[in-house]
Coordinates of C-alpha atoms in Angstrom, one line a residue:
Chain V
M1 CA -17.4 -105.5 184.2
A2 CA -18.5 -102.3 186.1
P3 CA -16.3 -99.3 185.1
K4 CA -13.9 -98.8 187.8
Q5 CA -14.7 -95.4 190.0
S6 CA -11.8 -92.9 190.1
R7 CA -9.7 -93.1 193.2
N8 CA -9.5 -89.2 193.2
P9 CA -13.0 -87.9 193.8
E10 CA -14.2 -84.8 192.1
L11 CA -14.6 -81.6 194.3
I12 CA -15.5 -79.5 191.4
R13 CA -14.9 -80.0 187.8
G14 CA -11.5 -80.0 187.0
V15 CA -10.3 -80.4 190.6
G16 CA -9.7 -83.6 192.4
K17 CA -9.4 -84.1 195.9
F18 CA -6.0 -85.6 196.2
S19 CA -2.7 -83.8 194.8
R20 CA -0.4 -85.6 192.0
S21 CA 2.0 -86.9 194.6
K22 CA -0.8 -88.2 196.9
M23 CA -2.1 -89.9 193.6
Y24 CA 1.0 -91.5 192.9
H25 CA 1.1 -92.9 196.2
K26 CA -2.5 -94.2 196.1
R27 CA -2.0 -96.0 192.8
G28 CA 0.9 -97.8 194.1
L29 CA 3.1 -96.4 191.0
W30 CA 5.9 -96.7 193.8
A31 CA 5.4 -100.3 194.1
I32 CA 5.3 -100.9 190.2
K33 CA 8.6 -99.0 190.2
A34 CA 10.1 -101.0 193.0
K35 CA 9.1 -104.3 191.4
N36 CA 10.8 -103.4 188.2
G37 CA 14.1 -102.2 189.7
G38 CA 13.5 -98.5 190.3
V39 CA 12.0 -97.7 186.7
F40 CA 8.7 -98.1 185.1
P41 CA 8.1 -101.1 183.3
R42 CA 9.0 -100.7 179.4
H43 CA 7.3 -102.6 176.8
D44 CA 8.7 -102.6 173.4
P45 CA 6.4 -101.7 170.5
V46 CA 4.5 -104.6 169.1
A47 CA 5.9 -105.2 165.8
K48 CA 3.4 -104.2 163.2
P49 CA 2.9 -106.5 160.2
S50 CA 4.4 -104.5 157.4
P51 CA 1.3 -104.2 154.6
A52 CA 1.9 -106.5 152.0
A53 CA 3.2 -104.7 148.7
A54 CA 0.3 -102.8 147.3
K55 CA 0.4 -103.0 143.6
P56 CA -0.1 -99.5 142.2
S57 CA -3.4 -99.3 140.8
K58 CA -3.9 -99.4 137.0
F59 CA -7.0 -97.6 137.0
Y60 CA -7.9 -94.2 138.3
P61 CA -11.7 -92.8 138.2
A62 CA -11.7 -89.6 136.1
D63 CA -13.9 -87.8 138.9
D64 CA -13.9 -88.5 142.7
V65 CA -16.4 -90.8 143.4
K66 CA -18.3 -90.0 146.8
K67 CA -18.3 -92.6 149.3
P68 CA -21.8 -93.1 151.1
L69 CA -21.9 -92.1 154.8
L70 CA -21.3 -94.9 157.3
N71 CA -24.3 -96.2 158.9
K72 CA -24.4 -98.1 162.1
R73 CA -27.8 -98.2 162.6
N74 CA -28.8 -101.8 164.2
P75 CA -32.4 -102.4 163.3
R76 CA -34.4 -104.0 166.1
P77 CA -38.0 -104.5 167.2
T78 CA -39.8 -101.3 168.5
K79 CA -39.5 -100.9 172.1
L80 CA -42.4 -102.4 174.1
R81 CA -44.2 -99.5 176.1
A82 CA -43.8 -100.4 179.8
S83 CA -47.6 -100.5 180.2
I84 CA -47.8 -103.5 178.0
A85 CA -47.1 -106.9 179.4
P86 CA -48.5 -110.2 178.3
G87 CA -51.9 -110.6 179.5
T88 CA -52.6 -106.9 179.3
V89 CA -56.1 -105.9 178.0
L90 CA -55.3 -103.5 175.1
I91 CA -57.9 -101.3 173.3
I92 CA -57.4 -101.3 169.7
L93 CA -58.0 -97.8 167.8
A94 CA -58.1 -98.4 164.2
G95 CA -58.8 -101.0 161.5
R96 CA -62.2 -103.3 161.5
F97 CA -61.7 -104.0 165.1
K98 CA -61.4 -100.4 166.3
G99 CA -62.8 -100.1 170.0
K100 CA -62.4 -103.8 170.6
R101 CA -60.6 -104.7 174.0
V102 CA -58.3 -107.6 173.5
V103 CA -55.6 -109.7 175.5
F104 CA -52.0 -109.1 174.3
L105 CA -50.0 -112.1 174.0
K106 CA -46.2 -111.3 173.1
Q107 CA -44.2 -108.8 170.9
L108 CA -43.1 -110.6 167.4
S109 CA -39.6 -110.1 166.2
S110 CA -41.2 -107.5 163.6
G111 CA -42.1 -105.2 166.5
L112 CA -45.9 -106.1 166.0
L113 CA -48.0 -107.2 168.9
L114 CA -49.7 -110.6 168.8
I115 CA -53.2 -110.4 170.1
T116 CA -56.2 -112.5 170.4
G117 CA -59.8 -111.6 171.1
P118 CA -60.4 -114.1 172.6
F119 CA -62.3 -115.1 169.3
K120 CA -65.4 -116.7 171.0
V121 CA -65.8 -113.6 173.2
N122 CA -65.4 -110.8 170.8
G123 CA -64.6 -112.2 167.3
V124 CA -61.0 -111.1 167.3
P125 CA -58.6 -113.8 166.1
L126 CA -55.1 -114.3 166.5
R127 CA -53.7 -111.1 164.9
R128 CA -50.9 -108.8 164.7
V129 CA -51.5 -105.2 165.6
N130 CA -49.1 -102.2 165.9
Q131 CA -48.2 -100.9 169.1
S132 CA -49.2 -97.3 167.9
Y133 CA -52.9 -97.9 167.4
V134 CA -53.3 -99.4 170.7
I135 CA -54.2 -98.2 174.3
A136 CA -52.9 -100.4 177.1
T137 CA -55.2 -100.6 179.8
S138 CA -54.1 -101.5 183.4
T139 CA -56.3 -104.6 183.4
K140 CA -54.2 -107.8 183.2
V141 CA -55.4 -111.4 182.3
D142 CA -53.6 -114.5 183.5
V143 CA -51.8 -115.8 180.4
S144 CA -49.7 -118.3 182.2
G145 CA -51.6 -121.4 180.9
V146 CA -51.2 -120.4 177.1
N147 CA -48.5 -121.6 174.9
F148 CA -48.0 -119.2 172.1
E149 CA -44.3 -119.8 171.6
K150 CA -45.0 -121.0 168.1
F151 CA -46.5 -117.8 166.6
D152 CA -44.0 -115.4 164.6
D153 CA -44.3 -113.3 161.6
K154 CA -44.1 -116.2 159.3
Y155 CA -47.0 -117.4 160.4
F156 CA -49.1 -114.7 159.4
A157 CA -47.4 -114.1 156.0
K158 CA -49.7 -114.0 153.0
K159 CA -49.8 -117.5 151.0
V160 CA -48.0 -117.1 147.9
E161 CA -50.3 -118.3 145.1
K162 CA -48.2 -120.6 142.6
K163 CA -48.8 -119.6 139.0
K164 CA -51.8 -121.5 137.2
S165 CA -51.9 -122.2 133.7
K166 CA -53.7 -119.5 131.7
G167 CA -57.4 -121.3 131.4
E168 CA -59.5 -118.1 132.0
G169 CA -62.6 -119.1 133.0
E170 CA -62.1 -121.6 135.4
F171 CA -59.0 -119.6 136.6
F172 CA -61.0 -116.9 138.2
E173 CA -63.5 -119.0 140.0
A174 CA -60.9 -121.3 141.4
E175 CA -59.1 -118.3 142.8
K176 CA -62.1 -117.0 144.7
E177 CA -62.7 -120.2 146.3
E178 CA -59.3 -120.6 147.7
K179 CA -59.1 -117.3 149.3
N180 CA -62.2 -117.5 151.5
V181 CA -61.3 -120.8 153.3
L182 CA -59.1 -120.5 156.4
P183 CA -56.9 -123.5 157.2
Q184 CA -58.0 -125.8 159.6
E185 CA -54.8 -125.7 161.2
K186 CA -55.2 -122.1 162.0
K187 CA -58.7 -122.7 163.5
D188 CA -57.3 -125.3 165.8
D189 CA -54.5 -123.0 166.7
Q190 CA -57.0 -120.3 167.9
K191 CA -59.2 -122.7 169.9
S192 CA -56.2 -124.0 171.8
V193 CA -55.1 -120.6 172.6
D194 CA -58.4 -119.6 173.7
A195 CA -59.2 -122.5 175.6
A196 CA -56.8 -121.8 178.4
L197 CA -57.4 -118.0 178.1
I198 CA -61.2 -118.1 178.4
K199 CA -60.7 -120.0 181.7
S200 CA -58.9 -117.2 183.2
I201 CA -61.1 -114.8 181.8
E202 CA -64.2 -116.4 183.6
A203 CA -62.3 -116.6 186.9
V204 CA -62.8 -112.7 187.0
P205 CA -66.6 -111.5 187.2
D206 CA -67.7 -109.3 184.6
L207 CA -64.4 -109.5 182.7
K208 CA -65.9 -111.5 180.0
T209 CA -68.7 -108.9 179.2
Y210 CA -66.1 -106.3 179.4
L211 CA -64.0 -108.0 176.6
A212 CA -67.0 -108.4 174.6
A213 CA -68.1 -104.7 174.5
R214 CA -66.4 -102.2 172.6
F215 CA -64.8 -99.2 174.1
S216 CA -66.0 -95.7 172.9
L217 CA -65.9 -92.0 174.2
K218 CA -69.1 -90.7 175.5
A219 CA -70.1 -87.2 176.5
G220 CA -67.9 -85.8 179.1
M221 CA -65.2 -88.2 178.9
K222 CA -61.8 -86.2 178.4
P223 CA -59.1 -88.8 177.0
H224 CA -56.1 -86.8 178.8
E225 CA -57.8 -87.2 182.1
L226 CA -59.1 -90.7 181.8
V227 CA -57.1 -93.3 183.6
F228 CA -56.9 -96.5 181.4
Chain T
M1 CA -69.2 -67.3 209.5
R2 CA -65.9 -68.6 208.3
Y3 CA -63.3 -65.9 209.2
I4 CA -59.4 -65.6 208.8
E5 CA -58.1 -66.4 212.1
I6 CA -55.4 -68.3 213.9
G7 CA -56.4 -71.8 214.0
R8 CA -58.6 -71.8 210.8
V9 CA -58.2 -74.8 208.5
A10 CA -58.2 -74.0 205.0
L11 CA -58.0 -76.0 201.6
I12 CA -55.4 -74.8 199.1
N13 CA -57.1 -74.2 195.8
Y14 CA -54.4 -72.9 193.5
G15 CA -50.9 -74.0 192.8
K16 CA -48.6 -76.8 193.7
D17 CA -50.1 -77.6 196.8
Y18 CA -53.6 -77.7 195.4
G19 CA -56.0 -80.0 197.5
R20 CA -54.0 -79.9 200.6
L21 CA -55.4 -79.0 204.1
V22 CA -53.7 -76.6 205.8
V23 CA -54.0 -74.3 209.2
I24 CA -53.6 -70.6 209.1
V25 CA -50.8 -70.0 211.9
D26 CA -50.4 -66.1 211.4
V27 CA -51.4 -63.3 209.3
V28 CA -48.5 -61.8 207.5
D29 CA -50.3 -58.5 206.1
Q30 CA -53.7 -57.6 204.5
N31 CA -53.5 -60.2 201.9
R32 CA -51.2 -63.0 203.0
A33 CA -51.1 -65.5 205.8
L34 CA -48.5 -67.8 207.2
V35 CA -49.8 -71.4 206.7
D36 CA -48.5 -74.8 208.1
A37 CA -49.5 -78.5 207.7
P38 CA -47.9 -81.7 209.2
D39 CA -46.1 -82.7 206.0
M40 CA -45.2 -79.4 204.6
V41 CA -42.8 -76.6 205.3
R42 CA -44.4 -73.6 206.7
S43 CA -44.8 -70.9 204.2
Q44 CA -46.7 -67.6 203.4
M45 CA -49.5 -67.9 201.1
N46 CA -52.0 -65.4 199.6
F47 CA -55.8 -65.6 200.8
K48 CA -56.7 -65.8 197.4
R49 CA -55.2 -69.3 197.3
L50 CA -57.0 -70.5 200.2
S51 CA -60.7 -71.8 200.6
L52 CA -61.9 -71.6 204.2
T53 CA -63.5 -74.3 205.8
D54 CA -65.6 -74.6 208.9
I55 CA -63.1 -76.5 210.9
K56 CA -61.1 -74.2 213.5
I57 CA -58.4 -75.8 216.1
D58 CA -57.2 -73.9 219.4
I59 CA -53.6 -73.2 218.9
K60 CA -51.4 -69.9 219.5
R61 CA -50.0 -67.8 217.1
V62 CA -47.1 -69.6 215.0
P63 CA -46.8 -73.1 217.1
R64 CA -44.3 -75.3 216.9
K65 CA -44.7 -78.2 214.5
S66 CA -45.0 -80.9 217.0
T67 CA -47.5 -78.7 219.0
L68 CA -49.4 -78.1 215.8
I69 CA -49.6 -81.7 215.0
K70 CA -50.9 -82.6 218.3
A71 CA -53.4 -79.9 218.3
M72 CA -54.5 -81.2 214.9
Q73 CA -54.9 -85.0 216.3
E74 CA -57.0 -83.9 219.3
A75 CA -59.4 -81.8 217.4
D76 CA -59.3 -84.6 214.9
V77 CA -59.1 -82.5 211.8
Q78 CA -58.9 -85.0 209.2
G79 CA -61.8 -87.1 210.7
K80 CA -64.0 -84.0 210.8
W81 CA -62.8 -83.1 207.2
D82 CA -63.7 -86.8 206.0
K83 CA -67.3 -86.7 207.5
S84 CA -68.2 -83.2 206.2
S85 CA -70.2 -83.1 203.0
W86 CA -67.3 -81.0 201.2
G87 CA -64.6 -83.5 202.3
R88 CA -66.8 -86.4 201.2
K89 CA -67.5 -85.0 197.7
L90 CA -63.8 -84.5 197.1
I91 CA -62.9 -88.1 198.2
V92 CA -65.9 -89.3 195.6
Q93 CA -64.1 -87.0 192.9
K94 CA -60.6 -88.3 193.6
K95 CA -62.1 -92.0 193.2
R96 CA -63.9 -91.3 190.1
A97 CA -60.9 -89.8 188.5
S98 CA -58.8 -92.7 189.4
L99 CA -61.1 -95.4 187.9
N100 CA -59.9 -97.7 185.5
D101 CA -61.3 -98.8 182.1
F102 CA -62.6 -101.9 183.7
D103 CA -63.9 -100.2 186.6
R104 CA -66.0 -97.6 184.6
F105 CA -67.6 -100.7 182.6
K106 CA -68.3 -102.5 186.1
L107 CA -69.8 -99.1 187.3
M108 CA -71.9 -98.8 184.3
L109 CA -73.3 -102.3 184.8
A110 CA -73.9 -101.4 188.5
K111 CA -75.9 -98.4 187.4
I112 CA -78.0 -100.2 184.9
K113 CA -78.8 -102.7 187.5
R114 CA -80.0 -100.3 190.2
G115 CA -82.0 -98.4 187.7
G116 CA -83.7 -101.7 186.8
L117 CA -84.4 -102.3 190.4
I118 CA -85.9 -98.7 190.9
R119 CA -88.0 -99.1 188.0
Q120 CA -89.4 -102.5 189.3
E121 CA -90.1 -101.0 192.8
L122 CA -91.9 -98.1 190.9
A123 CA -93.9 -100.2 188.6
K124 CA -94.8 -102.2 191.8
L125 CA -96.0 -99.1 193.6
K126 CA -98.0 -97.8 190.6
K127 CA -99.9 -101.0 190.3
E128 CA -100.9 -100.9 194.2
S129 CA -102.0 -97.3 193.9
A130 CA -104.0 -98.0 190.6
S131 CA -105.9 -101.0 192.1

């Protein structure tokens, strides 16, 4: 409910437009009194339930124990910048894909941004990236045909390896093989997300080559004056 | 020769109204002028803040706003300004500054393409003159 605006507009801080008697009439206090037979309605105090008889404590600590301060912090995902919306082209600034221009899909519950190259265009897979390491451009791609509902932070969690028996020689070789292979399911996910995306990218001339190219600062470019 | 005179159109080159075209409507003293423009309150300004242009309109000392606007329309100040080489340069500067990252990429592609075409023509001409 919107907070009720006061009936007494403020002329200056501390000074209202209407006097006490005028406000009495405005608020209809006379009507409340009349309804109640000439006096203000009185409500008897609500009987407070008396506290159950507390047993006297048997143990008191020798020194005063300090209570930690109250923490009412409510953790939530990082506030998404207004310039970042689904379909925005972002420039990644750090990591192995620095300089790459990628398409933003959605913000995950951890606050990280879900992005994709698309993989066929610039080699960036479905990936999470932090908002701080990204420049948002004003170029937008149409992502209405893409279904990325199923992707969340759990999808990107590292696989926990079950503890193997301690057979040394074979143990190390087996480990190495497992790490390199990407599960087929993830490859299929990438393909399905990119299929619709690439269609909307090819609809705009030069956008595909734009996404394939890396961004870099050239001579004479002043980042604080550039419009992205 | 560009003189400070009533009716001289100038460009503000310093301060809050940087880049605005104004008309000098009166001279206050040795260093200051009264300037006016259709979308601004008439105010005084130091000559050092003004860059004089070649455009001059025919007005009397301190005209009314409506008279000023009418005189500017008749003399087509904005049109003359946009056609002048100074005005055109400013427009290009503004356009360049407002380019998007994607626009800059497309510009780069266009420049490369143009360079390629020029080199093709040059090669053709060289071949013709050599033969």
